[in-house]
Tab-separated table of C-alpha atoms and ligand atoms in Angstrom:
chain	number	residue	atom	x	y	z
L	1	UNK	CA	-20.612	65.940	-60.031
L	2	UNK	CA	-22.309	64.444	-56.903
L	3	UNK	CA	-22.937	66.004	-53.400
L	4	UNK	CA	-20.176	63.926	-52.158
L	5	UNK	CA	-17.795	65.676	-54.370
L	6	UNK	CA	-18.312	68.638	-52.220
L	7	UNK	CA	-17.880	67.375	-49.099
L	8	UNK	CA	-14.585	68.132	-46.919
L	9	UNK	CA	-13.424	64.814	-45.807
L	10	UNK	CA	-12.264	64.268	-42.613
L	11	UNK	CA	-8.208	64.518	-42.421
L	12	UNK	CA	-5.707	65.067	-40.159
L	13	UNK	CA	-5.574	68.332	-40.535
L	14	UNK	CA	-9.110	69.610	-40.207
L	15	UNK	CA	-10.329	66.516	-37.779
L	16	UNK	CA	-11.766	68.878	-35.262
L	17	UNK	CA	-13.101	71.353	-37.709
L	18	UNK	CA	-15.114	68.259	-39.604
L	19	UNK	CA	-16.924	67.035	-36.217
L	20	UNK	CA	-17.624	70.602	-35.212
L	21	UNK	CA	-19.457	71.402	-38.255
L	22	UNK	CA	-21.785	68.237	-37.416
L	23	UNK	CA	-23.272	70.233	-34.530
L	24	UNK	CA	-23.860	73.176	-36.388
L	25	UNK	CA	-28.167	72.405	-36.260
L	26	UNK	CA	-27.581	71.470	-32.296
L	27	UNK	CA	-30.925	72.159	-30.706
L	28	UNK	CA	-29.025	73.114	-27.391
L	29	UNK	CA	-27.122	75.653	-28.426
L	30	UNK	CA	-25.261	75.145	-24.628
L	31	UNK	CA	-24.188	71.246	-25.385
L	32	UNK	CA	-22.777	72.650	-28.590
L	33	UNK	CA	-20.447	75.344	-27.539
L	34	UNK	CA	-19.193	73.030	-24.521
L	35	UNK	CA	-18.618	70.151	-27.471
L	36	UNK	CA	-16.969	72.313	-29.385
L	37	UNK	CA	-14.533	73.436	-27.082
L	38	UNK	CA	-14.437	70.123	-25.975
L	39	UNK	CA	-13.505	68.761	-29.269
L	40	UNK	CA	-10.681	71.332	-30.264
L	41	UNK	CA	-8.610	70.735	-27.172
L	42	UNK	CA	-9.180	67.006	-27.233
L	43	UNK	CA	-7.901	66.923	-31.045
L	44	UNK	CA	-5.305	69.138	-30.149
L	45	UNK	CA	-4.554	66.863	-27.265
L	46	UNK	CA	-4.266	63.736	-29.756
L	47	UNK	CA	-1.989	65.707	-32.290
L	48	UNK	CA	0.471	66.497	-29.236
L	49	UNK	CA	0.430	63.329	-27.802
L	50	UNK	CA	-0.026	61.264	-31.061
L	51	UNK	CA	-0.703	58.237	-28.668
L	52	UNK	CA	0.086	54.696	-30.418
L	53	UNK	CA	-2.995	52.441	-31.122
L	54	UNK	CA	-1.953	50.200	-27.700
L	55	UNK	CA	-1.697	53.699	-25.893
L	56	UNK	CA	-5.161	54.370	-26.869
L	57	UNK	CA	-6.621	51.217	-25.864
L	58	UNK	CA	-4.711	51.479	-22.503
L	59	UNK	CA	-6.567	55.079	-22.364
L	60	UNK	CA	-10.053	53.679	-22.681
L	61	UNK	CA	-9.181	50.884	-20.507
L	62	UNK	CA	-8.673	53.062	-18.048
L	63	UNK	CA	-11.932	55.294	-18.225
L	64	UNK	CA	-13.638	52.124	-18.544
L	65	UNK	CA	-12.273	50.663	-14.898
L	66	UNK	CA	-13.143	54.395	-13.545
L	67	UNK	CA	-16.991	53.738	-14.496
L	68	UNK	CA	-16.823	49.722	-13.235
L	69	UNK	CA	-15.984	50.824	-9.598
L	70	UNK	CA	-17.694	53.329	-9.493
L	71	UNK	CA	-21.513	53.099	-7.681
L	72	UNK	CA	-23.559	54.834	-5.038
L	73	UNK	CA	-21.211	54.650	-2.801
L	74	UNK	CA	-17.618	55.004	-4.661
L	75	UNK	CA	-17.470	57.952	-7.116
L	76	UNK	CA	-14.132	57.357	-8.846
L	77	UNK	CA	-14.554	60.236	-11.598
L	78	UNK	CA	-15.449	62.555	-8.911
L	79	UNK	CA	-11.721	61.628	-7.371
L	80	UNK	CA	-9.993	61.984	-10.891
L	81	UNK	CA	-11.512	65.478	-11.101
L	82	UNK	CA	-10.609	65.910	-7.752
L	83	UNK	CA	-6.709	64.733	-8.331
L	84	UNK	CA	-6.531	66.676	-11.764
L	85	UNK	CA	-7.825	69.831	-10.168
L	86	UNK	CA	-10.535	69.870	-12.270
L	87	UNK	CA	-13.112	69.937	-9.084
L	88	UNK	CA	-11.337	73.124	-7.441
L	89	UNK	CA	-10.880	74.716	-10.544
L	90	UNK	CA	-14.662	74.491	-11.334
L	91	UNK	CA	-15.422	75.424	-7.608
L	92	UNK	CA	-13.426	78.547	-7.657
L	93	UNK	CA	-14.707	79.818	-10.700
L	94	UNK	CA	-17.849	79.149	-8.899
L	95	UNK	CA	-17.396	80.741	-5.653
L	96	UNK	CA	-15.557	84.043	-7.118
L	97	UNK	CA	-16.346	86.612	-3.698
L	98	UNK	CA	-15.224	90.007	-2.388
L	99	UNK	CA	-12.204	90.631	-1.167
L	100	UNK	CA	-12.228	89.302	2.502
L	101	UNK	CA	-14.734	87.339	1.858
L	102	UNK	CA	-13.696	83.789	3.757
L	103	UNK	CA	-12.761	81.423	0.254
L	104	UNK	CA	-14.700	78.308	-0.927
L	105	UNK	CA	-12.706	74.722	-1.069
L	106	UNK	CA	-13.646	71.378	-2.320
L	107	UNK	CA	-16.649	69.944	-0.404
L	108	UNK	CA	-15.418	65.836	-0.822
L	109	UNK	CA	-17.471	62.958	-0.802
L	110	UNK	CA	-17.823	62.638	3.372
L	111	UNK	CA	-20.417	65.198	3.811
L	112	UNK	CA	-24.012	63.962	4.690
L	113	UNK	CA	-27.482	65.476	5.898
L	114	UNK	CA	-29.720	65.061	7.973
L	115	UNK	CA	-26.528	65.830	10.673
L	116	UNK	CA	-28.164	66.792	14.589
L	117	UNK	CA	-28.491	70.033	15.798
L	118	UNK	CA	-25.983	70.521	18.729
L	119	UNK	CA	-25.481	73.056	21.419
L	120	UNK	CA	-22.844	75.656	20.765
L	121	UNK	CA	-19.819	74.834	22.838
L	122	UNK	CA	-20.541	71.206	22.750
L	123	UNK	CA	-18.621	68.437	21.909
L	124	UNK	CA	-18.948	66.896	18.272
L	125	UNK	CA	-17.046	63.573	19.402
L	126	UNK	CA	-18.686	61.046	20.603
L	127	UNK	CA	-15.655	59.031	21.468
L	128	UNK	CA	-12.981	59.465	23.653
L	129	UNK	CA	-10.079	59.209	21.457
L	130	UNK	CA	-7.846	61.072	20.280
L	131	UNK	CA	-5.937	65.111	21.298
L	132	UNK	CA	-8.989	66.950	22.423
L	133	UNK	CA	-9.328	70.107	20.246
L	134	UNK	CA	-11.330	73.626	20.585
L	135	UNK	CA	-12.750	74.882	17.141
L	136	UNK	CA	-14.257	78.777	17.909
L	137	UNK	CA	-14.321	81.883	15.562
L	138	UNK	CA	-17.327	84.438	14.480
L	139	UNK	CA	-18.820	84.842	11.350
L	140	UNK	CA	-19.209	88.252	10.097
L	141	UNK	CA	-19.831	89.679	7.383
L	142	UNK	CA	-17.569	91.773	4.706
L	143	UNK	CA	-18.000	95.143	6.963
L	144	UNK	CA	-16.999	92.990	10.016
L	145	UNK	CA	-20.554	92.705	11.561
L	146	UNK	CA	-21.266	89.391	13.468
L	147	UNK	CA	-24.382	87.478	11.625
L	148	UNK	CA	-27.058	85.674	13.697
L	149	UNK	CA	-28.793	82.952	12.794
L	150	UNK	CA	-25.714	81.352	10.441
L	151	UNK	CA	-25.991	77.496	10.154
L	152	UNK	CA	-22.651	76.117	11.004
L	153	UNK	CA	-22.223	72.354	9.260
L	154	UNK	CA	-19.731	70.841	10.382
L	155	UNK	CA	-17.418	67.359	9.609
L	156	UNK	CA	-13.743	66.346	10.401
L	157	UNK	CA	-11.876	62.938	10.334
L	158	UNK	CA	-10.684	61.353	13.645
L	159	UNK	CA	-7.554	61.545	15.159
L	160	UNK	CA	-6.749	58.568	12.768
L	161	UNK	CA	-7.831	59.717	9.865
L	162	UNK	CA	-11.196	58.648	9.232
L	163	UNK	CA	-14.771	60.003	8.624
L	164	UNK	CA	-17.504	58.061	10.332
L	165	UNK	CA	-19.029	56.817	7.425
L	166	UNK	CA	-16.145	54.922	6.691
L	167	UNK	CA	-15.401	52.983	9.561
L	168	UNK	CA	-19.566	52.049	10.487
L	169	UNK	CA	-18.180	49.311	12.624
L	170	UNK	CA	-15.563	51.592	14.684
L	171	UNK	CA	-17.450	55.299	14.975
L	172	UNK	CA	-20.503	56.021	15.831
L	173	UNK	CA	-23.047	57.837	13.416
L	174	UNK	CA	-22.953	61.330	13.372
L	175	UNK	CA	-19.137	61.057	15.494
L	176	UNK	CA	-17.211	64.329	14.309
L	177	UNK	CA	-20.356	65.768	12.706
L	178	UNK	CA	-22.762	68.505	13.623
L	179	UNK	CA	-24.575	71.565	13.077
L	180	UNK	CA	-24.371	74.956	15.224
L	181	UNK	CA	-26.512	78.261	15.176
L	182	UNK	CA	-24.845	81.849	15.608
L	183	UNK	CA	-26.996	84.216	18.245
L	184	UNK	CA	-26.891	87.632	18.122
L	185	UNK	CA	-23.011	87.754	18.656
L	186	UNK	CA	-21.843	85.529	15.539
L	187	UNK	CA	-19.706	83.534	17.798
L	188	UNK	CA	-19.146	79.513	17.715
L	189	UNK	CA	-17.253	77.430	19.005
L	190	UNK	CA	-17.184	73.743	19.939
L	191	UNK	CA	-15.020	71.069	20.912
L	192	UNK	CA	-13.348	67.978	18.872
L	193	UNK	CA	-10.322	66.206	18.602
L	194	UNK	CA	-7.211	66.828	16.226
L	195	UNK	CA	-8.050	65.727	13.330
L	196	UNK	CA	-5.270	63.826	11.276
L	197	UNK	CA	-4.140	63.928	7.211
L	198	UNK	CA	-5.656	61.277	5.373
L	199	UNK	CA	-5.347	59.408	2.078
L	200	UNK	CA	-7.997	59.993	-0.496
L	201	UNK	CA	-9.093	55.655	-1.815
L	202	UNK	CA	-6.389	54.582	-3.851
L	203	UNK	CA	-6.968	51.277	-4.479
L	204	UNK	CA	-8.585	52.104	-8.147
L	205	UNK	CA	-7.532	53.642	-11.322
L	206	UNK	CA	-7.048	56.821	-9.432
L	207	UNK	CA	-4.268	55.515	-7.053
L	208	UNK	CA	-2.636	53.974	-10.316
L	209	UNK	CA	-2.438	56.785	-11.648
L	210	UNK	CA	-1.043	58.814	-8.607
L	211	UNK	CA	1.343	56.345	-8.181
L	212	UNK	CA	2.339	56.384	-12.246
L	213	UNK	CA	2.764	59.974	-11.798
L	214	UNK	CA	4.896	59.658	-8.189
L	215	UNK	CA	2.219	61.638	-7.133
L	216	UNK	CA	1.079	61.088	-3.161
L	217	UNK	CA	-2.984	60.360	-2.051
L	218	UNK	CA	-2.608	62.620	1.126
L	219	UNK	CA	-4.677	65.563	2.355
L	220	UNK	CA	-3.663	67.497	5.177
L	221	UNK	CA	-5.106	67.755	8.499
L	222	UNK	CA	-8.725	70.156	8.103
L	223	UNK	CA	-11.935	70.610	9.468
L	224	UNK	CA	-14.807	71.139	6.711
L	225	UNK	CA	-17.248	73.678	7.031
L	226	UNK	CA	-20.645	74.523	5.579
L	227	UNK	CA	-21.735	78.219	6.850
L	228	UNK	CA	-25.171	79.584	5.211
L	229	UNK	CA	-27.194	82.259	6.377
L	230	UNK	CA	-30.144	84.496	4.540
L	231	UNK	CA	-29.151	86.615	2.881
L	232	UNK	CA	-25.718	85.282	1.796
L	233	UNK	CA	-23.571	83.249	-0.245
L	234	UNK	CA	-23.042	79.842	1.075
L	235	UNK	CA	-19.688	79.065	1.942
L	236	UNK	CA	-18.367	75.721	1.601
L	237	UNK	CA	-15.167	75.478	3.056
L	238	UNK	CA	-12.472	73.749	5.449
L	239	UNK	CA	-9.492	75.205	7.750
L	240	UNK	CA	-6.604	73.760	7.382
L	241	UNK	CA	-3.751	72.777	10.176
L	242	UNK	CA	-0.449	75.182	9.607
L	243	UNK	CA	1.668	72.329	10.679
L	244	UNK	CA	0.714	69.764	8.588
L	245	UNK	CA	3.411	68.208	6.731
L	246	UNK	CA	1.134	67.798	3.026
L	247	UNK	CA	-0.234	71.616	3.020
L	248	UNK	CA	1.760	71.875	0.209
L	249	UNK	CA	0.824	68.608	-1.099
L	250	UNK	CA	-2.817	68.080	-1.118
L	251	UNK	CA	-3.444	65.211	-3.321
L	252	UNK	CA	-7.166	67.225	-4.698
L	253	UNK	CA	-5.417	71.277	-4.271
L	254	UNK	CA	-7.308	72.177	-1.486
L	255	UNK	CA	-5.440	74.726	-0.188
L	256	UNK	CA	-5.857	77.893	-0.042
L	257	UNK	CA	-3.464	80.794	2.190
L	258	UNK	CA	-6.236	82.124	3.454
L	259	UNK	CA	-7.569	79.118	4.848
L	260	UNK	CA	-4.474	77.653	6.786
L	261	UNK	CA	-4.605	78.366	10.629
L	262	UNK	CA	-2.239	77.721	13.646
L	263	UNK	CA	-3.638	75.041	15.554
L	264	UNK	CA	-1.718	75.797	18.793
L	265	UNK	CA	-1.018	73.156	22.281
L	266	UNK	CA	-2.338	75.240	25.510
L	267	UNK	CA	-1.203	73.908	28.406
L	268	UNK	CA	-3.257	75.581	31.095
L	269	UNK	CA	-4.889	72.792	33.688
L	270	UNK	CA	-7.500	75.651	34.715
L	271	UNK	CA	-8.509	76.383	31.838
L	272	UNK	CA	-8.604	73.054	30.078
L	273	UNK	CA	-10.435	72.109	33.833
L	274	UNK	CA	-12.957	75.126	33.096
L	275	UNK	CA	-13.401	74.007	29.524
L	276	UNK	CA	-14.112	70.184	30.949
L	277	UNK	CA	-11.093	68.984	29.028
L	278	UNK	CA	-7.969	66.918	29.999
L	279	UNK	CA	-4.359	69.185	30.312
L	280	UNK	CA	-2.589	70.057	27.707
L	281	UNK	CA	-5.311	70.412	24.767
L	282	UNK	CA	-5.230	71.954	21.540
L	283	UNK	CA	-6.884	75.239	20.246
L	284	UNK	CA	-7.830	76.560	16.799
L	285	UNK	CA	-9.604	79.670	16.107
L	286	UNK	CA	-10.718	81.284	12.977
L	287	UNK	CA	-13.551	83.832	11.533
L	288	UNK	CA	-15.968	82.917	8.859
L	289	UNK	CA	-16.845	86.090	6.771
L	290	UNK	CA	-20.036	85.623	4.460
L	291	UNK	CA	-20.486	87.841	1.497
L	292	UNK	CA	-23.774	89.095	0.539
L	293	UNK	CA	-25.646	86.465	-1.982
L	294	UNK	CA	-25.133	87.451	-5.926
L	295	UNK	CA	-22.625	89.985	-5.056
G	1	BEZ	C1	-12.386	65.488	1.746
G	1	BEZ	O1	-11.802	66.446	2.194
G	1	BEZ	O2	-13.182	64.943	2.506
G	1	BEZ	C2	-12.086	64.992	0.349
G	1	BEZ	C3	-12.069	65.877	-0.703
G	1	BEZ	C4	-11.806	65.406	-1.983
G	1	BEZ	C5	-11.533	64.072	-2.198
G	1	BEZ	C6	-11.537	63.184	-1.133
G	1	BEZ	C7	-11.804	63.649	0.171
G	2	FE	FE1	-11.923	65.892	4.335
């Protein structure tokens, strides 16, 4: 009788239980229950599924043309995480807050630092297109006290649908982008223009397999926040426009109830005069509500 006489072979049937075992002297104890979960579903997946051979080389096709176009600029897994809801899931489990506590969303791949400081009530665009828009709220927190000194990152897309980083040649740096400070009163507000839904890149494997699944690439019209303060957890978060036509849609699940707000038409010449904008413009307000850090 030889050692390999009392080996369990890998079959069908115990597949997953055979690679497990292989990890059972893992130094990182961490790596080995996430590959062991990992491998369970992903057999259990194949058993399902029971892909043919061409299926399977289709499959790793596929993952392989997600690495190729991806680079420091173009982060195509980050999108299929996005699109599977594999981004907000991890997010949410990761932002878990007190009850009226404003929610966390996805923070997407336009966000940069190193944004300018701007005066509170100015104007984050730097062009002069588009529906002029108001943007104003507090931030409080969970007892409904105003916070000083909370940051106030902001970033939108244009009234087209565009960040600035995409279209170098068309927006200025920094257009739709800025960064506000809360006094003693919690209060900001700024303006900007409306911004419009968009379509996440779909010119890769992602948009192939959107379009495989008659899925749409749209996200609806929102304004991205990030709100930090001492003291408190950092919120990473966007409000979203009630009458967009993909809230219920988003192409990466975005959405939350609590995060959807009326973006409403005033038209008041005096007061659009006495804000220094044109007649009619368009108004948006909503309160961002920090909870205490590790609560
Ligand atoms: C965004 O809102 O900027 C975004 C989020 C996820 C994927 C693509 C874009
Ligand atoms: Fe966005």
């Amino acid at each position: 009788m030889s050692v390999a006489d009392n080996i369990a072979y890998f079959t069908e049937e115990n597949s997953a239980e055979t690679v497990i075992d292989r990890m059972r002297d893992a130094p990182d104890r961490r790596l080995a229950e996430v590959m062991q979960s990992a491998i369970t579903h992903l057999h259990a997946f194949v058993k399902e599924t029971e892909p043919t051979m061409a299926e399977w080389e289709q499959a790793i096709g596929f993952l392989t043309a997600t690495g190729q176009i991806s680079d420091a600029k173009r982060q195509e897994w980050i999108l299929m995480s996005d699109v599977l809801g594999v981004s907000m899931l991890v997010d949410t489990i990761n932002s878990r807050r007190p009850s009226g506590a404003t929610e966390n969303t996805v923070l997407g791949p336009f966000h940069v630092e190193d944004v300018p400081h701007r005066e509170m009530g100015s104007s984050i665009a730097d062009l002069d297109e588009g529906e002029p828009l108001t943007v104003s709220g507090r931030v409080l927190d969970i007892e409904g006290n105003p916070v000083a000194g909370a940051a106030i990152d902001v970033w939108q897309a244009s009234h087209d649908g565009f960040y600035d980083n995409q279209q170098p040649d068309v927006q200025p740096e920094h257009n739709l982008r800025g960064i506000f400070t809360t006094k003693e009163d919690g209060r900001y507000w700024y303006k900007a223009v409306k911004p419009a839904y968009y379509g996440i890149p779909n010119d890769g494997p992602v948009g192939q397999l959107l379009g495989g699944l008659g899925r749409n690439h749209m996200r609806p019209a929102h304004l991205h926040f990030i709100v930090s303060a001492p003291g408190f957890d950092t919120v990473v978060t966007h409000i979203f426009d009630g009458g967009d036509p993909y809230l219920t849609n988003d192409a990466v699940f975005g959405v939350k109830r609590s995060l959807i707000s009326d973006f409403v038409q005033v038209d008041d010449a005096q007061k659009a005069g006495e804000l220094g904008l044109p007649n009619p413009f368009w108004q948006v307000e909503a309160d961002l509500v920090l909870a205490p850090a590790n609560a």
